[in-house]
Short mmCIF file of C-alpha atoms in Angstrom, two decimals:
data_model
loop_
_atom_site.label_atom_id
_atom_site.label_comp_id
_atom_site.label_asym_id
_atom_site.label_seq_id
_atom_site.Cartn_x
_atom_site.Cartn_y
_atom_site.Cartn_z
CA MET A 167 -34.53 -24.73 2.19
CA SER A 168 -34.16 -21.62 0.05
CA MET A 169 -34.77 -18.13 1.36
CA LYS A 170 -37.88 -17.77 -0.76
CA GLU A 171 -39.27 -20.98 0.70
CA ALA A 172 -38.41 -19.87 4.22
CA ALA A 173 -40.08 -16.52 3.67
CA ALA A 174 -43.20 -17.97 2.04
CA PRO A 175 -46.45 -16.89 3.75
CA ALA A 176 -49.02 -19.26 5.13
CA VAL A 177 -51.21 -21.10 2.64
CA GLY A 178 -53.92 -18.85 1.26
CA ARG A 179 -52.07 -15.59 1.99
CA PRO A 180 -50.33 -13.96 -1.01
CA ARG A 181 -46.73 -12.88 -0.58
CA THR A 182 -46.58 -9.10 -0.48
CA PHE A 183 -42.83 -8.69 -1.02
CA ASP A 184 -39.85 -10.29 -2.72
CA PRO A 185 -37.48 -11.48 0.03
CA GLU A 186 -34.46 -11.39 -2.29
CA MET A 187 -35.10 -7.76 -3.21
CA ALA A 188 -35.86 -6.89 0.41
CA LEU A 189 -32.52 -8.39 1.46
CA ASP A 190 -30.67 -6.35 -1.17
CA ARG A 191 -32.29 -3.20 0.19
CA ALA A 192 -31.33 -4.15 3.74
CA LEU A 193 -27.75 -4.67 2.53
CA GLU A 194 -27.67 -1.17 1.11
CA VAL A 195 -28.96 0.39 4.35
CA PHE A 196 -26.48 -1.48 6.55
CA TRP A 197 -23.70 -0.67 4.10
CA GLN A 198 -24.49 3.04 4.22
CA ARG A 199 -25.13 3.38 7.95
CA GLY A 200 -23.35 0.48 9.65
CA TYR A 201 -24.98 -1.92 12.06
CA GLU A 202 -25.32 0.46 15.01
CA GLY A 203 -26.49 3.34 12.83
CA THR A 204 -29.31 1.34 11.27
CA SER A 205 -32.69 1.19 13.00
CA LEU A 206 -35.55 -1.20 12.44
CA SER A 207 -37.53 1.74 11.07
CA ASP A 208 -34.77 2.37 8.51
CA LEU A 209 -34.90 -1.27 7.48
CA THR A 210 -38.67 -1.62 7.19
CA ALA A 211 -38.88 1.62 5.20
CA ALA A 212 -36.17 0.54 2.77
CA MET A 213 -37.42 -3.05 2.47
CA GLY A 214 -41.03 -2.01 2.03
CA ILE A 215 -42.32 -4.34 4.75
CA ASN A 216 -43.63 -4.05 8.30
CA ARG A 217 -41.88 -5.38 11.39
CA PRO A 218 -43.92 -8.60 11.70
CA SER A 219 -43.03 -9.49 8.11
CA LEU A 220 -39.37 -8.69 8.73
CA TYR A 221 -39.26 -10.90 11.82
CA ALA A 222 -41.12 -13.71 10.07
CA ALA A 223 -38.84 -13.71 7.03
CA PHE A 224 -35.45 -12.78 8.44
CA GLY A 225 -35.55 -12.89 12.24
CA ASN A 226 -34.42 -9.96 14.40
CA LYS A 227 -32.03 -7.19 13.37
CA GLU A 228 -28.90 -9.20 14.16
CA GLN A 229 -30.14 -12.27 12.29
CA LEU A 230 -30.99 -10.09 9.31
CA PHE A 231 -27.53 -8.54 9.44
CA ARG A 232 -25.88 -11.96 9.33
CA LYS A 233 -27.91 -12.80 6.22
CA VAL A 234 -26.81 -9.49 4.74
CA LEU A 235 -23.16 -10.37 5.45
CA ASP A 236 -23.60 -13.65 3.56
CA ARG A 237 -25.07 -11.78 0.61
CA TYR A 238 -22.28 -9.22 0.70
CA ALA A 239 -19.65 -11.98 0.70
CA GLU A 240 -21.28 -13.73 -2.25
CA GLY A 241 -21.76 -10.52 -4.27
CA PRO A 242 -19.66 -7.36 -3.77
CA THR A 243 -16.69 -9.18 -2.24
CA GLY A 244 -16.86 -12.22 -4.49
CA TYR A 245 -13.58 -11.03 -6.03
CA MET A 246 -11.76 -12.68 -3.12
CA VAL A 247 -12.75 -16.20 -4.18
CA GLN A 248 -11.75 -15.46 -7.76
CA ALA A 249 -8.41 -13.96 -6.74
CA LEU A 250 -7.50 -17.07 -4.74
CA GLN A 251 -7.59 -19.06 -7.98
CA ALA A 252 -4.83 -16.98 -9.58
CA PRO A 253 -1.70 -18.95 -10.60
CA THR A 254 0.84 -17.09 -8.43
CA ALA A 255 0.93 -15.37 -5.05
CA ARG A 256 1.59 -12.04 -6.74
CA LYS A 257 -1.43 -12.48 -8.99
CA VAL A 258 -3.52 -13.38 -5.95
CA ALA A 259 -2.45 -10.16 -4.21
CA GLU A 260 -3.06 -8.09 -7.33
CA GLY A 261 -6.48 -9.68 -7.78
CA VAL A 262 -7.49 -8.94 -4.19
CA LEU A 263 -6.32 -5.32 -4.29
CA ARG A 264 -7.78 -4.57 -7.69
CA GLY A 265 -11.01 -6.29 -6.67
CA VAL A 266 -11.44 -4.13 -3.58
CA ILE A 267 -10.64 -0.99 -5.58
CA ASP A 268 -13.22 -1.93 -8.20
CA GLN A 269 -15.79 -2.42 -5.45
CA LEU A 270 -14.91 0.81 -3.66
CA THR A 271 -15.19 2.89 -6.82
CA ASP A 272 -18.37 1.28 -8.15
CA ARG A 273 -20.88 4.13 -8.34
CA ARG A 274 -23.79 1.69 -8.11
CA THR A 275 -22.97 0.82 -4.49
CA PRO A 276 -22.23 2.73 -1.26
CA ARG A 277 -18.62 3.68 -0.56
CA GLY A 278 -16.47 1.74 1.86
CA CYS A 279 -16.53 -1.87 3.07
CA LEU A 280 -19.41 -3.32 5.08
CA PHE A 281 -17.09 -5.70 6.95
CA VAL A 282 -14.83 -2.83 8.07
CA GLN A 283 -17.24 0.05 8.63
CA SER A 284 -19.83 -1.90 10.57
CA ALA A 285 -17.22 -2.95 13.13
CA LEU A 286 -15.82 0.52 13.76
CA ALA A 287 -18.70 1.74 15.92
CA CYS A 288 -20.14 -1.29 17.67
CA ALA A 289 -21.24 -0.70 21.27
CA ASP A 290 -21.00 -3.33 24.00
CA THR A 291 -24.58 -4.35 23.26
CA ALA A 292 -23.50 -5.36 19.76
CA GLU A 293 -20.45 -7.36 20.83
CA SER A 294 -21.73 -10.49 19.06
CA VAL A 295 -21.95 -8.54 15.81
CA ARG A 296 -18.43 -7.18 16.21
CA ALA A 297 -17.19 -10.70 16.94
CA GLU A 298 -18.91 -11.98 13.81
CA LEU A 299 -17.22 -9.33 11.67
CA VAL A 300 -13.84 -10.06 13.25
CA SER A 301 -14.37 -13.76 12.56
CA ARG A 302 -15.21 -13.18 8.92
CA ARG A 303 -12.19 -10.96 8.36
CA ALA A 304 -10.02 -13.57 10.07
CA ALA A 305 -11.43 -16.25 7.78
CA ALA A 306 -10.43 -14.21 4.73
CA GLU A 307 -6.91 -13.78 6.07
CA LYS A 308 -6.69 -17.51 6.83
CA ALA A 309 -7.72 -18.36 3.26
CA LEU A 310 -4.96 -16.09 1.95
CA ARG A 311 -2.41 -17.60 4.30
CA ARG A 312 -3.24 -21.11 3.10
CA ARG A 313 -2.94 -19.99 -0.52
CA PHE A 314 0.47 -18.44 0.15
CA GLU A 315 1.60 -21.56 1.99
CA ARG A 316 0.81 -23.49 -1.17
CA ALA A 317 2.66 -20.92 -3.25
CA LYS A 318 5.73 -21.30 -1.05
CA LYS A 319 5.66 -25.09 -1.41
CA GLU A 320 5.40 -24.70 -5.18
CA GLY A 321 8.48 -22.49 -5.24
CA ASP A 322 6.50 -19.41 -6.17
CA LEU A 323 7.58 -17.53 -3.03
CA PRO A 324 11.14 -17.33 -1.64
CA PRO A 325 12.09 -19.73 1.18
CA ASP A 326 12.24 -16.94 3.76
CA ALA A 327 8.76 -15.60 2.92
CA SER A 328 6.17 -15.85 5.69
CA PRO A 329 2.70 -16.76 4.35
CA ALA A 330 1.12 -15.52 7.59
CA ASP A 331 2.89 -12.16 7.38
CA LEU A 332 2.01 -11.76 3.71
CA ALA A 333 -1.66 -12.51 4.38
CA GLY A 334 -1.71 -10.06 7.29
CA TYR A 335 0.02 -7.41 5.22
CA LEU A 336 -2.40 -7.82 2.33
CA MET A 337 -5.48 -7.62 4.55
CA THR A 338 -4.07 -4.52 6.28
CA VAL A 339 -3.73 -2.82 2.90
CA VAL A 340 -7.26 -3.92 1.97
CA HIS A 341 -8.67 -2.41 5.17
CA GLY A 342 -6.72 0.78 4.61
CA LEU A 343 -8.06 1.05 1.08
CA ALA A 344 -11.59 0.54 2.44
CA VAL A 345 -11.22 3.41 4.89
CA ARG A 346 -9.75 5.70 2.23
CA GLY A 347 -12.44 4.64 -0.22
CA ALA A 348 -15.14 5.59 2.26
CA SER A 349 -13.49 9.02 2.46
CA ASP A 350 -14.01 9.58 -1.29
CA ALA A 351 -10.47 8.82 -2.42
CA THR A 352 -10.32 8.61 -6.21
CA ARG A 353 -9.65 5.45 -8.15
CA ALA A 354 -6.29 6.85 -9.26
CA GLN A 355 -5.30 7.47 -5.64
CA LEU A 356 -6.28 3.97 -4.59
CA LEU A 357 -4.39 2.44 -7.50
CA ARG A 358 -1.26 4.33 -6.48
CA VAL A 359 -1.57 2.78 -3.02
CA MET A 360 -1.89 -0.62 -4.69
CA GLY A 361 1.24 0.05 -6.74
CA ARG A 362 3.23 0.97 -3.65
CA ALA A 363 1.96 -2.08 -1.80
CA MET A 364 2.99 -4.39 -4.62
CA GLN A 365 6.49 -2.92 -4.70
CA ALA A 366 7.00 -4.52 -1.30
CA TRP A 367 5.73 -7.89 -2.49
CA PRO A 368 8.26 -10.75 -2.95
CA ARG A 369 9.29 -11.41 -6.51
CA ASP A 370 7.62 -14.21 -8.43
CA ARG A 371 10.59 -16.61 -8.36
CA ARG A 372 9.41 -18.65 -11.33
CA ALA A 373 8.98 -15.56 -13.49
CA ALA A 374 12.35 -14.20 -12.34
CA THR A 375 14.16 -17.37 -13.49
CA LYS A 376 12.83 -17.22 -17.05
CA PRO A 377 15.44 -16.33 -19.74
CA HIS A 378 15.61 -12.68 -20.71
CA GLN A 379 14.00 -11.92 -24.04
CA GLY A 380 15.30 -9.39 -26.47
CA GLY A 381 18.02 -8.26 -24.09
CA ARG A 382 15.48 -6.79 -21.67
CA ARG A 383 15.55 -7.59 -17.96
CA SER A 384 12.57 -9.50 -16.61
CA ALA A 385 10.45 -7.19 -14.50
CA GLY A 386 10.00 -8.07 -10.86
CA ARG A 387 7.67 -5.12 -10.47
CA ARG A 388 4.91 -3.70 -12.58
CA SER A 389 3.09 -0.41 -12.68
CA PHE A 390 -0.63 0.02 -12.29
CA SER A 391 -2.87 2.49 -14.05
CA ALA A 392 -6.55 3.32 -13.80
#
């Protein structure tokens, strides 16, 4: 059942709001204020609906937030899925880091990362929300680990490389970028962090074994510019 079908009013009563648009507005509010900092009044005002309509279409605040997380994963952080399809582990890492920087510096959206910021100030009463955010971040790291395990089997990573450590390292950099991005770091500053992070990344073994062309050494590292 689609969201529009689930949010459809009873027969004979015209729908007074677009649930897809209302969900986008809820995403923006949660993104700006975090889960704990967002009230039902904030949500109804932004979504243009009353509380009964919110409950009928989306459930309570926590249920709405989980729907918002799904939308956030499919939209603003969709770069992760695309990056995982890159041909090498290095390209995967570059895709993830550049994707998060693009998102953080997009003027059309709030600064920072919803997955990170919403978990920073969760009280005991919102433990289930914090656990959900932790679970989603862990799932992203697990997907990276599996991709790097494949890269190691393919000979793309050196034998002593640890896929788990690389995935943890990459996600730590992503979270750090998110915090700095929320503090109004510039795109150039974030790209410099990305460049430093990639200097520590293992060489692409297949690229390193290609014959030199024109007398030039094959580059194991690359620079990044805005």
